[in-house]
Coordinates of C-alpha atoms and ligand atoms in Angstrom, one line a residue:
M244 CA -37.8 47.8 1.8
V245 CA -37.9 44.4 3.5
S246 CA -35.1 45.4 5.8
V247 CA -36.8 48.7 6.6
I248 CA -40.0 46.8 7.5
K249 CA -38.2 44.2 9.5
K250 CA -36.8 47.0 11.7
M251 CA -40.4 48.1 12.4
V252 CA -41.3 44.8 14.0
D253 CA -39.8 44.0 17.3
P254 CA -39.1 40.2 17.8
K255 CA -41.0 40.5 21.2
G256 CA -44.1 41.5 19.3
L257 CA -44.1 45.3 19.4
V258 CA -44.8 46.9 16.0
D259 CA -44.1 50.4 14.7
R260 CA -47.4 52.2 14.1
R261 CA -46.1 53.3 10.7
I262 CA -46.9 49.9 9.3
F263 CA -50.6 50.8 9.6
V264 CA -50.4 54.2 7.8
D265 CA -47.2 54.4 5.7
P266 CA -48.3 54.8 2.0
D267 CA -45.2 53.0 0.7
I268 CA -45.9 49.9 2.8
Y269 CA -49.5 50.0 1.7
K270 CA -48.3 50.2 -2.0
Q271 CA -46.1 47.1 -1.3
E272 CA -49.1 45.3 0.2
L273 CA -51.2 46.0 -2.8
E274 CA -48.5 44.7 -5.2
Q275 CA -47.1 41.8 -3.2
I276 CA -50.2 40.5 -1.3
F277 CA -53.3 41.7 -3.0
G278 CA -51.8 41.5 -6.5
R279 CA -50.7 37.9 -6.0
C280 CA -52.5 36.0 -3.3
W281 CA -55.8 34.1 -3.5
L282 CA -58.4 36.6 -2.1
F283 CA -61.9 35.9 -0.8
V284 CA -64.2 37.7 -3.2
G285 CA -67.7 36.3 -2.4
H286 CA -69.8 33.2 -2.0
E287 CA -71.3 30.9 -4.6
S288 CA -74.7 31.7 -3.1
H289 CA -74.1 35.3 -4.2
V290 CA -74.5 34.2 -7.8
P291 CA -76.8 31.1 -7.7
K292 CA -78.6 31.6 -11.0
P293 CA -77.2 31.9 -14.6
N294 CA -76.1 35.4 -15.3
D295 CA -76.1 36.5 -11.7
F296 CA -73.4 39.0 -10.8
F297 CA -71.9 40.4 -7.6
G298 CA -69.6 43.3 -7.2
S299 CA -66.5 42.9 -5.0
Y300 CA -62.9 44.1 -4.6
M301 CA -59.4 42.6 -5.0
G302 CA -57.3 45.1 -3.1
E303 CA -58.4 48.4 -4.7
D304 CA -59.5 46.8 -7.9
P305 CA -63.3 46.6 -8.4
I306 CA -64.3 43.2 -9.7
L307 CA -67.4 41.4 -10.9
L308 CA -68.1 37.9 -9.8
T309 CA -70.4 36.3 -12.4
G310 CA -72.0 32.9 -13.2
D311 CA -71.9 32.5 -16.9
G312 CA -74.9 30.3 -17.3
K313 CA -72.8 27.3 -18.1
G314 CA -72.0 26.5 -14.4
K315 CA -68.7 28.4 -14.5
L316 CA -67.7 31.2 -12.1
H317 CA -65.7 34.2 -13.3
A318 CA -64.1 37.1 -11.6
F319 CA -63.5 40.1 -14.0
L320 CA -61.9 43.5 -13.5
N321 CA -64.9 45.8 -13.6
M322 CA -63.3 47.9 -16.4
C323 CA -64.1 48.3 -20.0
R324 CA -61.4 47.3 -22.4
H325 CA -62.0 50.4 -24.6
R326 CA -61.3 53.4 -22.4
G327 CA -61.4 51.9 -18.9
N328 CA -64.8 52.9 -17.8
R329 CA -66.6 50.7 -15.3
I330 CA -68.9 48.3 -17.1
C331 CA -71.3 47.8 -14.2
R332 CA -72.2 50.2 -11.4
A333 CA -74.8 48.1 -9.6
D334 CA -73.7 46.1 -6.5
A335 CA -75.4 42.9 -7.6
G336 CA -78.1 41.6 -9.8
N337 CA -78.9 39.5 -12.9
A338 CA -78.0 40.5 -16.5
P339 CA -77.0 38.5 -19.6
S340 CA -74.5 41.3 -20.5
F341 CA -72.9 44.5 -19.4
M342 CA -72.9 47.5 -21.7
C343 CA -70.4 50.2 -21.0
T344 CA -72.2 53.5 -20.8
Y345 CA -69.3 55.5 -22.4
H346 CA -69.3 54.2 -26.0
G347 CA -71.5 51.1 -25.7
W348 CA -69.1 48.2 -25.8
T349 CA -70.9 45.2 -24.5
F350 CA -69.5 42.2 -22.6
A351 CA -71.2 38.9 -21.9
T352 CA -71.1 37.3 -18.4
D353 CA -68.3 35.0 -19.6
G354 CA -66.3 38.1 -20.4
K355 CA -66.4 38.0 -24.1
L356 CA -66.8 41.3 -26.0
V357 CA -70.1 40.8 -27.9
G358 CA -71.0 44.2 -29.0
V359 CA -69.1 47.2 -30.5
P360 CA -71.1 50.1 -31.9
G361 CA -69.7 51.2 -35.3
Y362 CA -68.1 47.8 -35.8
K363 CA -68.5 48.1 -39.5
E364 CA -68.5 51.8 -40.1
A365 CA -65.7 52.8 -37.6
Y366 CA -63.6 49.7 -37.3
F367 CA -64.3 48.3 -40.8
E368 CA -64.8 44.9 -39.2
E369 CA -61.1 44.7 -38.5
L370 CA -61.2 44.8 -34.7
D371 CA -60.5 41.3 -33.3
R372 CA -63.2 41.2 -30.7
S373 CA -61.8 37.9 -29.3
Q374 CA -58.8 39.9 -28.0
W375 CA -60.7 42.5 -26.2
G376 CA -62.7 40.5 -23.6
L377 CA -62.7 41.5 -19.9
V378 CA -59.6 41.1 -17.9
E379 CA -60.1 37.9 -15.9
A380 CA -58.7 36.7 -12.6
K381 CA -58.1 33.0 -11.8
V382 CA -61.0 31.8 -9.7
D383 CA -61.8 28.8 -7.6
S384 CA -64.0 28.0 -4.6
Y385 CA -63.8 26.1 -1.4
K386 CA -67.0 24.8 0.1
G387 CA -68.9 27.7 -1.2
M388 CA -66.4 30.4 -0.6
V389 CA -65.1 32.0 -3.8
F390 CA -61.5 33.1 -4.1
A391 CA -59.6 34.8 -6.9
T392 CA -56.0 35.8 -7.8
W393 CA -54.4 37.9 -10.5
D394 CA -51.4 35.7 -10.5
A395 CA -51.6 33.2 -13.3
Q396 CA -48.7 31.3 -11.8
A397 CA -50.3 31.0 -8.3
P398 CA -50.5 27.5 -6.8
S399 CA -53.9 25.9 -6.8
L400 CA -56.4 27.2 -4.2
D401 CA -56.3 23.8 -2.5
T402 CA -52.5 24.0 -2.1
Y403 CA -52.7 27.7 -1.1
L404 CA -55.2 27.0 1.7
G405 CA -53.3 24.0 2.9
N406 CA -53.9 23.2 6.6
M407 CA -56.1 26.3 6.9
K408 CA -58.9 24.1 5.4
W409 CA -59.2 22.3 8.6
Y410 CA -60.1 25.5 10.4
L411 CA -62.4 26.6 7.6
D412 CA -64.2 23.2 7.8
L413 CA -65.0 24.0 11.4
H414 CA -67.3 26.8 10.1
L415 CA -68.2 25.6 6.7
D416 CA -68.7 21.9 7.1
R417 CA -70.5 21.4 10.4
R418 CA -73.9 20.6 8.9
E419 CA -75.3 18.9 5.8
G420 CA -76.3 21.5 3.2
G421 CA -73.1 23.6 3.3
S422 CA -73.0 27.3 3.8
E423 CA -75.1 30.1 2.4
M424 CA -74.7 33.9 2.4
L425 CA -77.9 35.4 3.8
D426 CA -78.7 39.0 3.1
I427 CA -79.6 39.9 6.7
E428 CA -79.1 43.3 8.2
P429 CA -81.2 43.2 11.4
D430 CA -82.4 46.7 12.3
P431 CA -81.2 47.4 15.8
S432 CA -84.1 49.7 16.4
G433 CA -86.5 46.8 15.9
L434 CA -85.1 45.0 18.9
S435 CA -86.7 47.1 21.5
V436 CA -86.8 46.5 25.2
P437 CA -90.7 46.3 25.2
A438 CA -90.5 43.7 22.4
L439 CA -88.3 41.6 24.7
E440 CA -90.4 42.2 27.7
S441 CA -93.3 40.7 25.8
L442 CA -91.4 37.4 26.1
G443 CA -91.9 37.5 29.8
L444 CA -88.7 39.1 30.8
T445 CA -88.2 41.9 33.4
R446 CA -87.0 45.2 32.2
R447 CA -83.5 44.6 33.3
Q448 CA -83.4 41.1 31.8
A449 CA -84.7 42.5 28.5
E450 CA -82.1 45.3 28.5
A451 CA -79.3 42.9 29.2
L452 CA -80.5 40.5 26.5
R453 CA -80.9 43.3 24.0
W454 CA -77.2 44.3 24.3
I455 CA -76.1 40.6 24.0
A456 CA -78.4 40.1 20.9
L457 CA -76.8 43.3 19.4
G458 CA -73.4 41.6 19.6
R459 CA -72.1 43.2 22.8
R460 CA -70.3 41.2 25.4
G461 CA -71.3 40.9 29.1
P462 CA -68.8 43.6 30.4
D463 CA -69.9 46.0 27.6
A464 CA -73.6 45.4 28.5
A465 CA -72.7 46.1 32.2
R466 CA -71.0 49.4 31.3
L467 CA -73.9 50.5 29.1
M468 CA -76.5 49.6 31.7
G469 CA -74.5 51.1 34.6
L470 CA -74.5 47.8 36.5
S471 CA -71.8 45.4 37.6
P472 CA -70.9 42.6 35.3
R473 CA -72.0 40.1 37.9
T474 CA -75.5 41.7 38.2
V475 CA -75.9 41.7 34.4
E476 CA -74.8 38.1 34.3
K477 CA -77.5 37.3 36.8
H478 CA -80.1 39.0 34.7
L479 CA -78.9 37.2 31.6
Q480 CA -79.0 33.8 33.3
A481 CA -82.5 34.5 34.5
A482 CA -83.5 35.5 31.0
Y483 CA -82.0 32.4 29.5
A484 CA -83.9 30.2 32.0
K485 CA -87.2 32.0 31.1
L486 CA -86.6 31.6 27.4
G487 CA -85.4 28.0 27.8
V488 CA -82.1 28.6 26.0
A489 CA -78.7 27.4 27.0
N490 CA -76.4 30.1 25.8
S491 CA -76.0 33.7 24.4
S492 CA -76.3 32.7 20.7
Q493 CA -79.5 30.8 21.3
A494 CA -80.8 33.7 23.3
A495 CA -79.9 36.2 20.6
A496 CA -81.6 34.0 18.0
T497 CA -84.7 33.9 20.2
A498 CA -84.6 37.7 20.7
W499 CA -84.4 38.4 17.0
A500 CA -87.1 35.8 16.2
A501 CA -89.4 37.7 18.6
V502 CA -89.2 40.7 16.2
G503 CA -89.5 38.6 13.1
V504 CA -85.8 38.3 12.1
R505 CA -84.3 34.8 11.5
L506 CA -80.6 34.8 12.1
P507 CA -78.3 32.4 10.1
E508 CA -77.8 29.1 12.1
A509 CA -74.5 28.9 14.0
Ligands
LIG1901 S1 -64.9 53.2 -22.4 FE1 -66.3 51.6 -22.6 S2 -67.1 51.7 -24.6 FE2 -65.6 53.3 -24.5

């Protein structure tokens, strides 16, 4: 398979488009990359309180990131050990345990099997519950970002990230206080041109700023407005001057603040 894949990548940088769609290559990726590597699964601020949980994925496997109440993070396969049902169908929340809706097996946030209906009558107390806890991935975090791997022999996360930590620090360690995941989904319809005009901008300035605040780049905004990039840039510069901001991200933050949305700090 490796030799087949090698032939699909030209040393000059051209790649065969089959690498994006071939089911056999995808299967190999799931096994050799997603089944072994450290994967980003969430952020510590997703589960700040004891018994918080957050649903995520490792490859195609649904997992539950939990805080067990003793300060320990866990990443579990979201699958009952009895007949394989999902034990949690919510995206996130807080719960001391997860009860499978199929036959009622119940698991604590540390993964232990803590409840089995019919334990006496059906299993005659012979089921060793300690052997039937949730399947757990190895988990660790780096400056708030939580990673997990199914490979028990994987190197430590610190070793795995290696020099990449320098680049992560550029984003994660720029200010005191660390990083935090904010649940912000600004509603684009709230960022109306009239709302931006109320900041003292002309209609064209407001239109240009709206596209920038919605994440478009200058040339995109120009195309959408039917103007030349140079003209749009002039409107933007005039808008920045009126708002007293120095760049597009400050302008975007100001625009969203005008409609009551606070963006995460850059
Ligand atoms: S499948 Fe979960 S209790 Fe049976």
